[in-house]
Amino acid sequence: MSQLHPAVNSKDYIQGNHSASLELVEYGDYQCPYCGRAYPIIKKIQQKLGDDLKFVFRNFPLSDMHPDAFNAAIAAEAAAMQNKFWEMHDIIFENQQELDGESLFVYADSIGLDVERFKKDIQNDALVAKVEQDFESGVRSGVNGTPSFYINGEKYNGDWEEHAFTEYLKSQLEVIK
Amino acid sequence: MLAPGTQAPEFELHSTPDQKLKLNDLRGKKIVLAFYPADWSPVCSDQMALYNEMHKMFSKHNAQVIGVSVDSKWCHLAFSGDRKFHFPLLADFEPKGAISKLYDVYDEKEGESQRALYVIDENGIIRWSYLSPKGMNPGADGILNALEELDKSK
């Protein structure tokens, strides 16, 4: 079974209770339709599991297949520099059909970013390096398509439709508790 | 599958309708030889798309990835163009599956290559291999580990 490498750390964006017993990591591509379908499912699972779950998103853009995926990932990283990673992550997945440069600026504005600063930040090479590091860590962790999920560090190859995924996570919670 | 330490059998297959590729032409580079069942099928497409995105990582290890299936050179041309692949797909088409058989990764029942990986070093010696369970995309963590081990042992 493939293991998450490196483990969740200070460079990651974490949503939910940081000391939750369940840790769910997604490697995703903002332009991938399956990731788009997983997005509302994860939201519902987060609601159901509440404080028992923390959620982490790492970038895995498949740029040759999805030409806007890399820029979308950069936009989310740039939003993170203004502490609005999740706002950008969400608005991108909610508008997956339109991820061209112009649209990304519109989203930046509508989530309340300082757009001038955002325009500067997306040129920052460090963000490119961060997205590439995420991708590399994904390959190393055995990502074989998007979305790929890891539960408490172990790759989850099962069904991620809402019901099956929730039940599986709950069963893992039972084991841990 | 062929055991690590064995010389990788030589072959010459069409990489495009008017070009052939010999394993020997790539001496001096590490080769990731990825046999797969069929162009266009969902699992194979994901697997090849992943390798395609990894060109930077492979070149860091002086490695070249090559896909092999029993599809024809014209089918490969269309598949590769559609998915914007930057690496060659070889046509193990006539006699059908001959090279897959030579590498002991031919599925007689389906008439396709199995999903199998070989890492070959700069001198043409097989260093690592992996046979994937049916329908499972093996990802690339195994390949990456094998390439790193090779670089370390130098």
mmCIF file of C-alpha atoms in Angstrom:
data_model
loop_
_atom_site.group_PDB
_atom_site.id
_atom_site.type_symbol
_atom_site.label_atom_id
_atom_site.label_comp_id
_atom_site.label_asym_id
_atom_site.label_seq_id
_atom_site.Cartn_x
_atom_site.Cartn_y
_atom_site.Cartn_z
ATOM 1 C CA MET A 1 0.000 0.000 0.000
ATOM 2 C CA SER A 2 1.404 3.392 -0.978
ATOM 3 C CA GLN A 3 2.188 5.846 1.798
ATOM 4 C CA LEU A 4 1.915 9.609 1.850
ATOM 5 C CA HIS A 5 5.348 11.175 1.484
ATOM 6 C CA PRO A 6 6.158 13.597 3.003
ATOM 7 C CA ALA A 7 3.644 13.538 5.846
ATOM 8 C CA VAL A 8 1.365 16.536 6.347
ATOM 9 C CA ASN A 9 3.526 19.449 7.476
ATOM 10 C CA SER A 10 3.658 23.206 7.935
ATOM 11 C CA LYS A 11 3.721 23.837 4.163
ATOM 12 C CA ASP A 12 0.297 22.246 3.766
ATOM 13 C CA TYR A 13 -3.069 23.955 3.823
ATOM 14 C CA ILE A 14 -5.175 22.299 6.487
ATOM 15 C CA GLN A 15 -8.898 22.697 6.914
ATOM 16 C CA GLY A 16 -10.743 21.630 10.056
ATOM 17 C CA ASN A 17 -9.534 20.513 13.445
ATOM 18 C CA HIS A 18 -5.722 20.229 13.293
ATOM 19 C CA SER A 19 -5.684 17.525 15.962
ATOM 20 C CA ALA A 20 -8.524 15.453 14.453
ATOM 21 C CA SER A 21 -8.023 11.685 14.507
ATOM 22 C CA LEU A 22 -8.793 11.390 10.787
ATOM 23 C CA GLU A 23 -6.533 13.071 8.272
ATOM 24 C CA LEU A 24 -7.712 13.147 4.675
ATOM 25 C CA VAL A 25 -5.297 14.348 1.999
ATOM 26 C CA GLU A 26 -6.375 14.936 -1.586
ATOM 27 C CA TYR A 27 -4.021 15.263 -4.548
ATOM 28 C CA GLY A 28 -6.103 17.173 -7.052
ATOM 29 C CA ASP A 29 -6.094 18.989 -10.367
ATOM 30 C CA TYR A 30 -8.323 22.079 -10.537
ATOM 31 C CA GLN A 31 -9.352 21.358 -14.107
ATOM 32 C CA CYS A 32 -10.000 17.642 -13.661
ATOM 33 C CA PRO A 33 -13.721 16.859 -13.886
ATOM 34 C CA TYR A 34 -13.438 14.027 -11.332
ATOM 35 C CA CYS A 35 -11.887 16.414 -8.816
ATOM 36 C CA GLY A 36 -14.747 18.776 -9.567
ATOM 37 C CA ARG A 37 -17.170 15.996 -8.737
ATOM 38 C CA ALA A 38 -15.276 15.132 -5.548
ATOM 39 C CA TYR A 39 -15.369 18.767 -4.343
ATOM 40 C CA PRO A 40 -18.996 18.866 -3.052
ATOM 41 C CA ILE A 41 -18.622 15.311 -1.717
ATOM 42 C CA ILE A 42 -15.668 16.361 0.442
ATOM 43 C CA LYS A 43 -17.651 19.371 1.687
ATOM 44 C CA LYS A 44 -20.480 17.101 2.801
ATOM 45 C CA ILE A 45 -18.106 14.648 4.428
ATOM 46 C CA GLN A 46 -16.475 17.522 6.313
ATOM 47 C CA GLN A 47 -19.899 18.573 7.601
ATOM 48 C CA LYS A 48 -20.764 15.047 8.682
ATOM 49 C CA LEU A 49 -17.496 14.281 10.421
ATOM 50 C CA GLY A 50 -16.979 17.729 11.916
ATOM 51 C CA ASP A 51 -14.114 17.882 14.401
ATOM 52 C CA ASP A 52 -13.079 14.298 13.717
ATOM 53 C CA LEU A 53 -11.662 15.232 10.308
ATOM 54 C CA LYS A 54 -8.927 17.454 8.992
ATOM 55 C CA PHE A 55 -8.603 17.946 5.255
ATOM 56 C CA VAL A 56 -5.493 18.793 3.234
ATOM 57 C CA PHE A 57 -5.297 19.657 -0.467
ATOM 58 C CA ARG A 58 -2.109 19.182 -2.475
ATOM 59 C CA ASN A 59 -1.612 20.150 -6.120
ATOM 60 C CA PHE A 60 -1.345 17.546 -8.839
ATOM 61 C CA PRO A 61 -1.916 19.439 -12.103
ATOM 62 C CA LEU A 62 -1.834 17.306 -15.247
ATOM 63 C CA SER A 63 -0.868 20.218 -17.461
ATOM 64 C CA ASP A 64 -0.720 18.462 -20.825
ATOM 65 C CA MET A 65 -4.285 17.241 -20.427
ATOM 66 C CA HIS A 66 -5.601 20.298 -18.590
ATOM 67 C CA PRO A 67 -3.889 23.455 -19.876
ATOM 68 C CA ASP A 68 -5.375 25.740 -17.182
ATOM 69 C CA ALA A 69 -4.699 23.445 -14.221
ATOM 70 C CA PHE A 70 -1.220 24.729 -13.438
ATOM 71 C CA ASN A 71 -2.238 28.396 -13.490
ATOM 72 C CA ALA A 72 -5.229 27.639 -11.317
ATOM 73 C CA ALA A 73 -2.904 25.957 -8.809
ATOM 74 C CA ILE A 74 -0.642 29.029 -8.868
ATOM 75 C CA ALA A 75 -3.678 31.267 -8.290
ATOM 76 C CA ALA A 76 -4.635 29.275 -5.180
ATOM 77 C CA GLU A 77 -1.045 29.467 -3.907
ATOM 78 C CA ALA A 78 -1.013 33.216 -4.517
ATOM 79 C CA ALA A 79 -4.307 33.547 -2.640
ATOM 80 C CA ALA A 80 -2.669 31.664 0.228
ATOM 81 C CA MET A 81 -0.145 34.494 0.495
ATOM 82 C CA GLN A 82 -3.117 36.632 1.521
ATOM 83 C CA ASN A 83 -4.479 33.865 3.764
ATOM 84 C CA LYS A 84 -7.277 32.970 1.370
ATOM 85 C CA PHE A 85 -6.166 29.600 0.007
ATOM 86 C CA TRP A 86 -9.444 27.816 0.723
ATOM 87 C CA GLU A 87 -11.575 30.648 -0.620
ATOM 88 C CA MET A 88 -9.679 30.411 -3.921
ATOM 89 C CA HIS A 89 -9.710 26.596 -3.902
ATOM 90 C CA ASP A 90 -13.493 26.678 -3.498
ATOM 91 C CA ILE A 91 -14.303 29.332 -6.057
ATOM 92 C CA ILE A 92 -12.100 27.586 -8.634
ATOM 93 C CA PHE A 93 -13.868 24.256 -8.166
ATOM 94 C CA GLU A 94 -17.233 26.009 -8.277
ATOM 95 C CA ASN A 95 -16.315 27.569 -11.644
ATOM 96 C CA GLN A 96 -14.225 24.802 -13.131
ATOM 97 C CA GLN A 97 -15.369 25.487 -16.709
ATOM 98 C CA GLU A 98 -13.758 28.929 -16.736
ATOM 99 C CA LEU A 99 -10.183 28.958 -15.527
ATOM 100 C CA ASP A 100 -8.511 31.264 -18.050
ATOM 101 C CA GLY A 101 -6.313 34.079 -16.717
ATOM 102 C CA GLU A 102 -9.033 36.702 -16.915
ATOM 103 C CA SER A 103 -11.465 34.563 -14.899
ATOM 104 C CA LEU A 104 -8.873 33.890 -12.212
ATOM 105 C CA PHE A 105 -8.510 37.663 -11.683
ATOM 106 C CA VAL A 106 -12.276 37.967 -11.381
ATOM 107 C CA TYR A 107 -12.294 35.238 -8.715
ATOM 108 C CA ALA A 108 -9.379 36.892 -6.900
ATOM 109 C CA ASP A 109 -11.400 40.086 -6.739
ATOM 110 C CA SER A 110 -14.618 38.415 -5.675
ATOM 111 C CA ILE A 111 -13.035 36.596 -2.718
ATOM 112 C CA GLY A 112 -11.634 39.925 -1.536
ATOM 113 C CA LEU A 113 -7.962 39.639 -2.484
ATOM 114 C CA ASP A 114 -5.813 42.674 -3.071
ATOM 115 C CA VAL A 115 -5.770 42.095 -6.839
ATOM 116 C CA GLU A 116 -2.683 44.206 -7.513
ATOM 117 C CA ARG A 117 -0.715 42.182 -5.008
ATOM 118 C CA PHE A 118 -2.194 38.968 -6.424
ATOM 119 C CA LYS A 119 -1.018 39.937 -9.915
ATOM 120 C CA LYS A 120 2.497 40.369 -8.559
ATOM 121 C CA ASP A 121 2.441 37.200 -6.475
ATOM 122 C CA ILE A 122 1.463 34.914 -9.355
ATOM 123 C CA GLN A 123 4.784 35.846 -11.020
ATOM 124 C CA ASN A 124 6.688 34.549 -8.002
ATOM 125 C CA ASP A 125 8.865 31.547 -8.921
ATOM 126 C CA ALA A 126 8.551 30.191 -5.412
ATOM 127 C CA LEU A 127 4.921 29.357 -6.153
ATOM 128 C CA VAL A 128 5.894 27.381 -9.242
ATOM 129 C CA ALA A 129 8.401 25.495 -7.090
ATOM 130 C CA LYS A 130 5.716 24.791 -4.480
ATOM 131 C CA VAL A 131 3.282 23.364 -7.058
ATOM 132 C CA GLU A 132 6.053 21.246 -8.602
ATOM 133 C CA GLN A 133 7.047 19.978 -5.149
ATOM 134 C CA ASP A 134 3.457 18.975 -4.495
ATOM 135 C CA PHE A 135 3.396 17.123 -7.811
ATOM 136 C CA GLU A 136 6.653 15.341 -7.023
ATOM 137 C CA SER A 137 5.468 14.351 -3.566
ATOM 138 C CA GLY A 138 2.338 12.965 -5.222
ATOM 139 C CA VAL A 139 4.321 10.804 -7.634
ATOM 140 C CA ARG A 140 6.436 9.589 -4.735
ATOM 141 C CA SER A 141 3.297 8.786 -2.760
ATOM 142 C CA GLY A 142 1.937 6.656 -5.598
ATOM 143 C CA VAL A 143 -0.648 9.047 -7.051
ATOM 144 C CA ASN A 144 -1.911 7.347 -10.213
ATOM 145 C CA GLY A 145 -4.697 9.687 -11.227
ATOM 146 C CA THR A 146 -6.747 12.522 -9.815
ATOM 147 C CA PRO A 147 -8.238 12.770 -7.334
ATOM 148 C CA SER A 148 -6.036 10.493 -5.190
ATOM 149 C CA PHE A 149 -6.869 10.302 -1.495
ATOM 150 C CA TYR A 150 -4.782 9.374 1.564
ATOM 151 C CA ILE A 151 -6.351 8.558 4.900
ATOM 152 C CA ASN A 152 -3.979 8.916 7.841
ATOM 153 C CA GLY A 153 -1.070 8.568 5.468
ATOM 154 C CA GLU A 154 -2.240 5.540 3.526
ATOM 155 C CA LYS A 155 -3.513 5.563 -0.044
ATOM 156 C CA TYR A 156 -7.243 4.971 -0.311
ATOM 157 C CA ASN A 157 -8.167 3.100 -3.481
ATOM 158 C CA GLY A 158 -11.832 2.627 -2.653
ATOM 159 C CA ASP A 159 -15.037 4.291 -3.774
ATOM 160 C CA TRP A 160 -15.181 8.032 -3.015
ATOM 161 C CA GLU A 161 -18.855 8.579 -3.697
ATOM 162 C CA GLU A 162 -20.443 10.284 -0.700
ATOM 163 C CA HIS A 163 -22.081 7.351 1.047
ATOM 164 C CA ALA A 164 -19.311 4.785 0.621
ATOM 165 C CA PHE A 165 -16.561 7.278 1.471
ATOM 166 C CA THR A 166 -18.324 8.560 4.586
ATOM 167 C CA GLU A 167 -18.975 5.034 5.822
ATOM 168 C CA TYR A 168 -15.367 4.053 5.249
ATOM 169 C CA LEU A 169 -14.058 7.093 7.115
ATOM 170 C CA LYS A 170 -16.454 6.415 9.987
ATOM 171 C CA SER A 171 -15.287 2.812 10.173
ATOM 172 C CA GLN A 172 -11.676 4.035 10.347
ATOM 173 C CA LEU A 173 -12.684 6.372 13.149
ATOM 174 C CA GLU A 174 -14.092 3.403 15.073
ATOM 175 C CA VAL A 175 -10.800 1.565 14.688
ATOM 176 C CA ILE A 176 -8.803 4.525 15.957
ATOM 177 C CA LYS A 177 -11.041 5.444 18.890
ATOM 178 C CA MET B 1 9.141 -11.487 -16.052
ATOM 179 C CA LEU B 2 12.828 -11.191 -16.836
ATOM 180 C CA ALA B 3 14.969 -11.043 -13.733
ATOM 181 C CA PRO B 4 16.988 -7.990 -12.686
ATOM 182 C CA GLY B 5 20.581 -8.394 -13.797
ATOM 183 C CA THR B 6 19.685 -9.805 -17.223
ATOM 184 C CA GLN B 7 20.557 -8.060 -20.451
ATOM 185 C CA ALA B 8 17.423 -6.385 -21.850
ATOM 186 C CA PRO B 9 16.557 -8.148 -25.136
ATOM 187 C CA GLU B 10 17.198 -5.962 -28.178
ATOM 188 C CA PHE B 11 14.252 -4.872 -30.325
ATOM 189 C CA GLU B 12 13.383 -2.556 -33.157
ATOM 190 C CA LEU B 13 9.812 -1.267 -33.411
ATOM 191 C CA HIS B 14 7.951 1.533 -35.141
ATOM 192 C CA SER B 15 7.779 4.684 -33.012
ATOM 193 C CA THR B 16 6.062 6.671 -35.766
ATOM 194 C CA PRO B 17 4.716 5.545 -39.159
ATOM 195 C CA ASP B 18 8.070 6.296 -40.810
ATOM 196 C CA GLN B 19 10.550 5.822 -37.957
ATOM 197 C CA LYS B 20 11.788 2.852 -36.019
ATOM 198 C CA LEU B 21 13.424 2.832 -32.617
ATOM 199 C CA LYS B 22 16.068 0.365 -31.467
ATOM 200 C CA LEU B 23 16.719 -0.214 -27.787
ATOM 201 C CA ASN B 24 20.443 0.103 -28.585
ATOM 202 C CA ASP B 25 19.916 3.638 -29.911
ATOM 203 C CA LEU B 26 19.209 4.672 -26.334
ATOM 204 C CA ARG B 27 22.354 3.212 -24.776
ATOM 205 C CA GLY B 28 23.748 5.675 -22.240
ATOM 206 C CA LYS B 29 20.302 6.533 -20.945
ATOM 207 C CA LYS B 30 18.157 4.784 -18.412
ATOM 208 C CA ILE B 31 15.007 3.374 -19.974
ATOM 209 C CA VAL B 32 11.610 3.024 -18.384
ATOM 210 C CA LEU B 33 9.887 0.441 -20.558
ATOM 211 C CA ALA B 34 6.154 0.529 -19.894
ATOM 212 C CA PHE B 35 4.141 -2.265 -21.481
ATOM 213 C CA TYR B 36 0.404 -1.597 -21.399
ATOM 214 C CA PRO B 37 -2.719 -3.315 -22.762
ATOM 215 C CA ALA B 38 -4.328 -0.793 -25.095
ATOM 216 C CA ASP B 39 -4.352 2.763 -26.439
ATOM 217 C CA TRP B 40 -7.475 4.744 -25.464
ATOM 218 C CA SER B 41 -8.525 2.532 -22.555
ATOM 219 C CA PRO B 42 -9.122 4.574 -19.384
ATOM 220 C CA VAL B 43 -6.472 3.041 -17.113
ATOM 221 C CA CYS B 44 -3.769 3.144 -19.786
ATOM 222 C CA SER B 45 -4.611 6.731 -20.635
ATOM 223 C CA ASP B 46 -4.219 7.826 -17.008
ATOM 224 C CA GLN B 47 -1.002 5.912 -16.628
ATOM 225 C CA MET B 48 0.576 7.332 -19.790
ATOM 226 C CA ALA B 49 -0.684 10.849 -18.944
ATOM 227 C CA LEU B 50 1.096 10.596 -15.599
ATOM 228 C CA TYR B 51 4.407 9.582 -17.210
ATOM 229 C CA ASN B 52 3.951 12.372 -19.721
ATOM 230 C CA GLU B 53 3.763 14.961 -16.939
ATOM 231 C CA MET B 54 6.892 13.552 -15.328
ATOM 232 C CA HIS B 55 9.328 14.461 -18.124
ATOM 233 C CA LYS B 56 11.268 16.827 -15.830
ATOM 234 C CA MET B 57 11.612 14.172 -13.153
ATOM 235 C CA PHE B 58 12.699 11.511 -15.627
ATOM 236 C CA SER B 59 15.259 13.733 -17.308
ATOM 237 C CA LYS B 60 16.736 14.557 -13.905
ATOM 238 C CA HIS B 61 17.628 10.861 -13.700
ATOM 239 C CA ASN B 62 18.788 10.713 -17.341
ATOM 240 C CA ALA B 63 15.837 8.434 -18.040
ATOM 241 C CA GLN B 64 13.603 8.067 -21.078
ATOM 242 C CA VAL B 65 10.146 6.554 -20.819
ATOM 243 C CA ILE B 66 8.845 4.387 -23.651
ATOM 244 C CA GLY B 67 5.373 2.895 -23.960
ATOM 245 C CA VAL B 68 4.774 -0.418 -25.733
ATOM 246 C CA SER B 69 1.469 -2.009 -26.766
ATOM 247 C CA VAL B 70 0.206 -4.193 -29.609
ATOM 248 C CA ASP B 71 -1.629 -1.253 -31.199
ATOM 249 C CA SER B 72 -0.509 -0.231 -34.686
ATOM 250 C CA LYS B 73 1.743 2.722 -35.481
ATOM 251 C CA TRP B 74 -1.259 4.666 -36.849
ATOM 252 C CA CYS B 75 -3.279 4.037 -33.733
ATOM 253 C CA HIS B 76 -0.332 5.212 -31.595
ATOM 254 C CA LEU B 77 -0.006 8.317 -33.750
ATOM 255 C CA ALA B 78 -3.638 9.261 -33.147
ATOM 256 C CA PHE B 79 -3.550 8.422 -29.419
ATOM 257 C CA SER B 80 -0.285 10.235 -28.840
ATOM 258 C CA GLY B 81 -1.450 13.313 -30.756
ATOM 259 C CA ASP B 82 -4.745 13.437 -28.910
ATOM 260 C CA ARG B 83 -3.039 13.232 -25.486
ATOM 261 C CA LYS B 84 -0.034 15.405 -26.420
ATOM 262 C CA PHE B 85 2.493 12.790 -25.328
ATOM 263 C CA HIS B 86 6.165 13.790 -25.436
ATOM 264 C CA PHE B 87 7.537 10.257 -25.375
ATOM 265 C CA PRO B 88 7.452 7.432 -27.932
ATOM 266 C CA LEU B 89 4.838 4.701 -28.090
ATOM 267 C CA LEU B 90 6.121 1.597 -29.825
ATOM 268 C CA ALA B 91 3.958 -0.680 -31.955
ATOM 269 C CA ASP B 92 4.441 -4.341 -31.015
ATOM 270 C CA PHE B 93 2.120 -5.083 -33.907
ATOM 271 C CA GLU B 94 3.708 -7.493 -36.372
ATOM 272 C CA PRO B 95 4.356 -10.227 -35.493
ATOM 273 C CA LYS B 96 1.799 -9.395 -32.862
ATOM 274 C CA GLY B 97 3.178 -9.118 -29.346
ATOM 275 C CA ALA B 98 6.595 -10.518 -30.288
ATOM 276 C CA ILE B 99 8.513 -8.096 -28.061
ATOM 277 C CA SER B 100 6.018 -8.418 -25.210
ATOM 278 C CA LYS B 101 6.580 -12.193 -25.408
ATOM 279 C CA LEU B 102 10.336 -11.665 -25.427
ATOM 280 C CA TYR B 103 9.968 -9.675 -22.193
ATOM 281 C CA ASP B 104 7.571 -12.274 -20.781
ATOM 282 C CA VAL B 105 4.658 -9.866 -20.392
ATOM 283 C CA TYR B 106 2.191 -11.052 -23.041
ATOM 284 C CA ASP B 107 -1.362 -11.961 -22.112
ATOM 285 C CA GLU B 108 -2.228 -14.775 -24.568
ATOM 286 C CA LYS B 109 -5.882 -14.836 -23.606
ATOM 287 C CA GLU B 110 -6.547 -11.158 -24.240
ATOM 288 C CA GLY B 111 -4.027 -10.842 -27.044
ATOM 289 C CA GLU B 112 -2.533 -7.779 -25.352
ATOM 290 C CA SER B 113 0.568 -6.827 -23.399
ATOM 291 C CA GLN B 114 0.223 -7.011 -19.666
ATOM 292 C CA ARG B 115 0.657 -3.826 -17.657
ATOM 293 C CA ALA B 116 4.295 -4.228 -16.760
ATOM 294 C CA LEU B 117 7.280 -2.005 -16.072
ATOM 295 C CA TYR B 118 10.997 -2.484 -16.608
ATOM 296 C CA VAL B 119 13.763 -0.095 -15.610
ATOM 297 C CA ILE B 120 16.884 -0.648 -17.717
ATOM 298 C CA ASP B 121 20.221 0.962 -16.895
ATOM 299 C CA GLU B 122 22.658 2.841 -19.157
ATOM 300 C CA ASN B 123 24.342 -0.415 -20.168
ATOM 301 C CA GLY B 124 21.158 -2.165 -21.188
ATOM 302 C CA ILE B 125 20.828 -4.282 -18.031
ATOM 303 C CA ILE B 126 17.403 -4.780 -16.460
ATOM 304 C CA ARG B 127 17.490 -3.384 -12.927
ATOM 305 C CA TRP B 128 13.873 -3.423 -11.777
ATOM 306 C CA SER B 129 10.569 -4.825 -12.903
ATOM 307 C CA TYR B 130 6.952 -4.767 -11.834
ATOM 308 C CA LEU B 131 3.829 -6.541 -13.046
ATOM 309 C CA SER B 132 0.660 -4.623 -12.228
ATOM 310 C CA PRO B 133 -2.532 -6.413 -11.167
ATOM 311 C CA LYS B 134 -5.250 -6.271 -13.854
ATOM 312 C CA GLY B 135 -6.966 -2.896 -14.124
ATOM 313 C CA MET B 136 -4.573 -1.258 -11.649
ATOM 314 C CA ASN B 137 -2.571 1.790 -12.611
ATOM 315 C CA PRO B 138 0.804 1.301 -10.910
ATOM 316 C CA GLY B 139 1.589 5.018 -10.644
ATOM 317 C CA ALA B 140 5.272 5.912 -10.717
ATOM 318 C CA ASP B 141 6.572 5.657 -7.169
ATOM 319 C CA GLY B 142 8.202 2.280 -7.887
ATOM 320 C CA ILE B 143 9.915 3.628 -11.003
ATOM 321 C CA LEU B 144 11.176 6.676 -9.137
ATOM 322 C CA ASN B 145 12.593 4.570 -6.311
ATOM 323 C CA ALA B 146 14.338 2.305 -8.811
ATOM 324 C CA LEU B 147 15.874 5.275 -10.657
ATOM 325 C CA GLU B 148 17.055 6.779 -7.379
ATOM 326 C CA GLU B 149 18.611 3.515 -6.246
ATOM 327 C CA LEU B 150 20.494 3.318 -9.536
ATOM 328 C CA ASP B 151 21.837 6.844 -9.139
ATOM 329 C CA LYS B 152 22.820 6.128 -5.541
ATOM 330 C CA SER B 153 24.710 2.955 -6.375
ATOM 331 C CA LYS B 154 27.021 4.772 -8.775
#
